[in-house]
PDB file of C-alpha atoms in Angstrom:
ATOM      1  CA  UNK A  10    -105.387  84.487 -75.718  1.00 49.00           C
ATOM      2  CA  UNK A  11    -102.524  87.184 -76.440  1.00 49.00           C
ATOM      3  CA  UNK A  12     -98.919  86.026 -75.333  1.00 40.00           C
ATOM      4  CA  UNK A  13     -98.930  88.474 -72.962  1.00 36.00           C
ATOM      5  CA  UNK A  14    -102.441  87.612 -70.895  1.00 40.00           C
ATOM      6  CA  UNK A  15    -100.195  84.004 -71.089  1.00 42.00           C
ATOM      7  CA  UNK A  16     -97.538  85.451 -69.484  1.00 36.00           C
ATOM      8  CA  UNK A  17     -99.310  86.892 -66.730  1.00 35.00           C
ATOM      9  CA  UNK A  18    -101.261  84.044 -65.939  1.00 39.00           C
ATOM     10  CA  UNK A  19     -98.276  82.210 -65.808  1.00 41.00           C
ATOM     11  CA  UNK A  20     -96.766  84.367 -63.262  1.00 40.00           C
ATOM     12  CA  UNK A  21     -99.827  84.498 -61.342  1.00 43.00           C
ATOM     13  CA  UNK A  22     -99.617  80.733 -61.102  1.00 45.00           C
ATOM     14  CA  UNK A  23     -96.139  81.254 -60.256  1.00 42.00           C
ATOM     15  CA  UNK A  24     -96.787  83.300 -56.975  1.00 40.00           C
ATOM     16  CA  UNK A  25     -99.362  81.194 -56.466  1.00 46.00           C
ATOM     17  CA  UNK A  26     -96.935  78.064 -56.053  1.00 42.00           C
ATOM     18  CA  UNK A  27     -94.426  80.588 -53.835  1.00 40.00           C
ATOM     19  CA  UNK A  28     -97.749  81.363 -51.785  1.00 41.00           C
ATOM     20  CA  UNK A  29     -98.130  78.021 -51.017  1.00 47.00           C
ATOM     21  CA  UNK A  30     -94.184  77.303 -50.364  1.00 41.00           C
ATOM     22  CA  UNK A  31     -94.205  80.528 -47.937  1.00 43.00           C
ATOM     23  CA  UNK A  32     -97.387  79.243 -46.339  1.00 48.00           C
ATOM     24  CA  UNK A  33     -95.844  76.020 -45.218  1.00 44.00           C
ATOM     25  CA  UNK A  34     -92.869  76.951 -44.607  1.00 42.00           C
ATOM     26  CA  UNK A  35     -94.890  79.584 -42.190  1.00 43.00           C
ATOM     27  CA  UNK A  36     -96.861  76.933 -40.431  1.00 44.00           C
ATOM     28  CA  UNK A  37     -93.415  74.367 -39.841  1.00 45.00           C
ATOM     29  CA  UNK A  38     -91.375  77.165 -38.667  1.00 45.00           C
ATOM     30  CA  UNK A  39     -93.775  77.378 -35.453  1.00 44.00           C
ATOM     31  CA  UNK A  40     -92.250  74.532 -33.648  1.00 44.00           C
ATOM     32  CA  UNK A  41     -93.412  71.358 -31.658  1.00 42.00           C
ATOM     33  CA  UNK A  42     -96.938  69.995 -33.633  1.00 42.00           C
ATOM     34  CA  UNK A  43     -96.249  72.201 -36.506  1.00 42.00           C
ATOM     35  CA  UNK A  44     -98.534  74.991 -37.684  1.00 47.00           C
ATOM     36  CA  UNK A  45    -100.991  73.078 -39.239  1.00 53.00           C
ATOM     37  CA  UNK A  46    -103.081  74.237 -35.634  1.00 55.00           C
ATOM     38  CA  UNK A  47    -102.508  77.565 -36.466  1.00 62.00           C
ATOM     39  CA  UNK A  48    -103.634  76.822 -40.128  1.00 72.00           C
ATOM     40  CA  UNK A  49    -106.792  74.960 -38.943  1.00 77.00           C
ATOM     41  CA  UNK A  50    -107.291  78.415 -37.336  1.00 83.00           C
ATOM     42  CA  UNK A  51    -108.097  80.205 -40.503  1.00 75.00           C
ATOM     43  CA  UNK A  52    -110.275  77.521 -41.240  1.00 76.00           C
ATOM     44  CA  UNK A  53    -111.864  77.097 -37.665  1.00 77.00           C
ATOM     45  CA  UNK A  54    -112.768  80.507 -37.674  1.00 78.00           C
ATOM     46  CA  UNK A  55    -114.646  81.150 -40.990  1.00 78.00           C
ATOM     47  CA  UNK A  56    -114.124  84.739 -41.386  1.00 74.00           C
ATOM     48  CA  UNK A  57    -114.997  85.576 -37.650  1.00 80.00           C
ATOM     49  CA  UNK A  58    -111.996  87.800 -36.059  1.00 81.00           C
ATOM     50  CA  UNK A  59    -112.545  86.812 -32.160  1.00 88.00           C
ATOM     51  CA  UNK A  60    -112.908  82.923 -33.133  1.00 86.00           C
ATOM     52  CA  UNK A  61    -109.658  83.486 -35.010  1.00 88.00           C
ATOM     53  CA  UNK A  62    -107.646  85.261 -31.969  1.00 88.00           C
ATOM     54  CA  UNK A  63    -109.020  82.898 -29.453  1.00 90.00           C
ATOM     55  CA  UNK A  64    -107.655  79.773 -31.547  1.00 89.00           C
ATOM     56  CA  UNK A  65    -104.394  81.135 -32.149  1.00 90.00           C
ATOM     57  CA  UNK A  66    -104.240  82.073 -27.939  1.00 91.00           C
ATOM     58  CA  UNK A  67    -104.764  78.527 -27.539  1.00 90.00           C
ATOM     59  CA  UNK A  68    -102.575  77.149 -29.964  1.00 90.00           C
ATOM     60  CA  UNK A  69     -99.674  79.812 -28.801  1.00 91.00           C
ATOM     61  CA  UNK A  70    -100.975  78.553 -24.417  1.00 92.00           C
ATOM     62  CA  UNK A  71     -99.963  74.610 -26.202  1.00 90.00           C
ATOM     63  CA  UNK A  72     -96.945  76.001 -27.675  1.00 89.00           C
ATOM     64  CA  UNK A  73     -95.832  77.659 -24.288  1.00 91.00           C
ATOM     65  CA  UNK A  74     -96.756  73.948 -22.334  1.00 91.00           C
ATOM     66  CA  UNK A  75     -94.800  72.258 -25.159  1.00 91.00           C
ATOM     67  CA  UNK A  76     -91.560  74.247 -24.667  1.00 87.00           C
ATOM     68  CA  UNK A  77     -91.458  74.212 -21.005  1.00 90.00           C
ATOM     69  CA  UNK A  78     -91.504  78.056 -20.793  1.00 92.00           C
ATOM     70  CA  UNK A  79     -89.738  79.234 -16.921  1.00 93.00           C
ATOM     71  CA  UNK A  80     -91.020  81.778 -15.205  1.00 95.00           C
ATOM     72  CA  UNK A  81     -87.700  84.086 -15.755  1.00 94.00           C
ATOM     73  CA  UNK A  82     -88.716  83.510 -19.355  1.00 94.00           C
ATOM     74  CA  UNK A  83     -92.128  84.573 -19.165  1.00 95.00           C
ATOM     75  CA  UNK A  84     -91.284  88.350 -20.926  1.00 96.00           C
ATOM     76  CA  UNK A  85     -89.426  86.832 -23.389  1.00 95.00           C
ATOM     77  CA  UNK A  86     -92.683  84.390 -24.318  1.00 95.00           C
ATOM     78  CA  UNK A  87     -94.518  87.175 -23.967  1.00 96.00           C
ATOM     79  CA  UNK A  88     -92.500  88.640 -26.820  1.00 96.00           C
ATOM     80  CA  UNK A  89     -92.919  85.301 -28.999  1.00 93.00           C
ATOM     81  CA  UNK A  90     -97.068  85.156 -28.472  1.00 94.00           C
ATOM     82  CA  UNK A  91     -97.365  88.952 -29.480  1.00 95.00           C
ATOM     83  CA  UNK A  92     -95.308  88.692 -32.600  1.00 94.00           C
ATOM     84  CA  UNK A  93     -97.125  85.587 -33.430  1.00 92.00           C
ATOM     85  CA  UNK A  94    -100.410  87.249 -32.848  1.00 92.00           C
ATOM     86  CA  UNK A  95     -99.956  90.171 -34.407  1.00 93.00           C
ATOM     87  CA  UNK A  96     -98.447  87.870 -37.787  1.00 91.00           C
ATOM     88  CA  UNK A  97    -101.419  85.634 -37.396  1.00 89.00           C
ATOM     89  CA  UNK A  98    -104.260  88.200 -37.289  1.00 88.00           C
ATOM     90  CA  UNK A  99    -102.419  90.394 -40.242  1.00 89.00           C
ATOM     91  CA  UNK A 100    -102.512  87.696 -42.208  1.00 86.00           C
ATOM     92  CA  UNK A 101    -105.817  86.825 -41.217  1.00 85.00           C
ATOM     93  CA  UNK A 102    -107.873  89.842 -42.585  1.00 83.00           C
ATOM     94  CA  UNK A 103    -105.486  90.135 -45.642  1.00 80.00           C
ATOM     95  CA  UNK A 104    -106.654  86.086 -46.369  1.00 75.00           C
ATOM     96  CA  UNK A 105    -110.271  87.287 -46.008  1.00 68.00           C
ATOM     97  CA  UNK A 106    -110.158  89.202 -48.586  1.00 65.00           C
ATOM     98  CA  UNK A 107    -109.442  86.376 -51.077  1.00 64.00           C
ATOM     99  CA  UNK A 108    -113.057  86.369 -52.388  1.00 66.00           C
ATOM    100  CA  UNK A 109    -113.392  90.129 -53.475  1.00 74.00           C
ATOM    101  CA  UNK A 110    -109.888  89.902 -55.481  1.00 75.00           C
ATOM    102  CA  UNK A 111    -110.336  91.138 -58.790  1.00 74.00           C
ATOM    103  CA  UNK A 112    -110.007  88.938 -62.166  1.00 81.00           C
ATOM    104  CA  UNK A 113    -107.066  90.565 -63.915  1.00 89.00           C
ATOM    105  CA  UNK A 114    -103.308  88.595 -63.308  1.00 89.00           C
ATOM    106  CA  UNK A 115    -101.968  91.686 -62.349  1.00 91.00           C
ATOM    107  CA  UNK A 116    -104.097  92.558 -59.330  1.00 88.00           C
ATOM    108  CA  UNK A 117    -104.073  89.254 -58.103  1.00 85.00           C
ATOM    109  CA  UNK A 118    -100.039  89.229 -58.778  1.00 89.00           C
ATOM    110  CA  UNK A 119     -99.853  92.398 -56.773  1.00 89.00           C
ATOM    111  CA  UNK A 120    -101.905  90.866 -53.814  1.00 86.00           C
ATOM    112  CA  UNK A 121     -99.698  87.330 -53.822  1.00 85.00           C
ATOM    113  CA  UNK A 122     -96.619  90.131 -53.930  1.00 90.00           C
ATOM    114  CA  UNK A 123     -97.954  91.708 -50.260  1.00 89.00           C
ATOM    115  CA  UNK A 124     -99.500  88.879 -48.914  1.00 86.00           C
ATOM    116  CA  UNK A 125     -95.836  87.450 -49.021  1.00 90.00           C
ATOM    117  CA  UNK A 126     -94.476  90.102 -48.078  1.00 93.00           C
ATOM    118  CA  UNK A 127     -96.487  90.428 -44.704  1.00 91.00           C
ATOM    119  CA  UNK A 128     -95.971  86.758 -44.382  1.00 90.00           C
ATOM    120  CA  UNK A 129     -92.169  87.191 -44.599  1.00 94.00           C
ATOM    121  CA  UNK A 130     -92.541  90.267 -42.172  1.00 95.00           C
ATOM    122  CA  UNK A 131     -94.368  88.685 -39.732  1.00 92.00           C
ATOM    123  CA  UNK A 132     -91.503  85.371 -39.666  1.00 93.00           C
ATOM    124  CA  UNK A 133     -88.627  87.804 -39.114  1.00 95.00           C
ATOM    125  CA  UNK A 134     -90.590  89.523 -35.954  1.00 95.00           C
ATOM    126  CA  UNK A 135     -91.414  85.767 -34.610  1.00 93.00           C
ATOM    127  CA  UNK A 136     -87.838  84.796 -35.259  1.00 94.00           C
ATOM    128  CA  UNK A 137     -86.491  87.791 -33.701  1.00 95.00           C
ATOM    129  CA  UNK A 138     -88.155  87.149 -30.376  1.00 94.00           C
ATOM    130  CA  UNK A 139     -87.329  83.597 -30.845  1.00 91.00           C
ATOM    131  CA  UNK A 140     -84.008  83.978 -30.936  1.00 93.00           C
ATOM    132  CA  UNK A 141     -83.966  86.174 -28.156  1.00 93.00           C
ATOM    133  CA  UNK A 142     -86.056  83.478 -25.909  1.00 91.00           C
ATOM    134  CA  UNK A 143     -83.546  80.701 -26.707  1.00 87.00           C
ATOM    135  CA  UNK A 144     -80.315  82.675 -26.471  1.00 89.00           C
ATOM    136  CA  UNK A 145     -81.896  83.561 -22.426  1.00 82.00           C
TER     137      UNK A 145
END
């Protein structure tokens, strides 16, 4: 193997290891019971887009019981479940594309580079409404 297909399959390996960093630190950020729910989603839902939006409505419905959410903080919820959605089902059809990825380190570099990059998006946007539910 050339130095250079070494290289790239070491940096594919690389993002793959940041992937997986990003990816918990996704599902912890969420709050009370982690995200591993929301993870189980993906899993739960085996490619199917309406199984996968009505697990994450019912792990966001938990959330909202588990945080004691008053009713002059219903918008700002509101807020929090869409920007969670939204994350959640991005992320969701970028994921299912994992199996028609093709074999060369660079492609697959380039895919780790914007599946990150949507992950990182979609934590700001959560954040942001966050913060805006817990400074009210």
């Amino acid at each position: 193997m050339k130095r250079s297909q070494k290289l790239l399959l070491s940096l594919a390996a690389s993002a793959g290891l940041m992937f997986g960093a990003a990816a918990h630190a996704e599902r912890s950020a969420l709050g009370p019971g982690g995200g591993h729910g929301l993870h189980r989603c993906f899993f739960a839902a085996q490619g199917n887009d309406e199984t996968f939006k009505a697990c994450i409505a019912d792990r966001l419905t938990e959330f909202k019981t588990q945080l004691a959410i008053r009713p002059d903080q219903e918008q700002l919820w509101d807020n929090v479940a869409t920007a969670a959605q939204n994350s959640a089902v991005t992320l969701f059809g970028k994921r299912a594309r994992l199996g028609t990825l093709p074999a060369d380190a660079p492609s697959r570099l380039d895919y780790q580079a914007d599946l990150l990059q949507t992950t990182a998006d979609g934590m700001k946007a959560v954040s942001a409404a966050l913060h805006d539910l817990y400074d009210n």
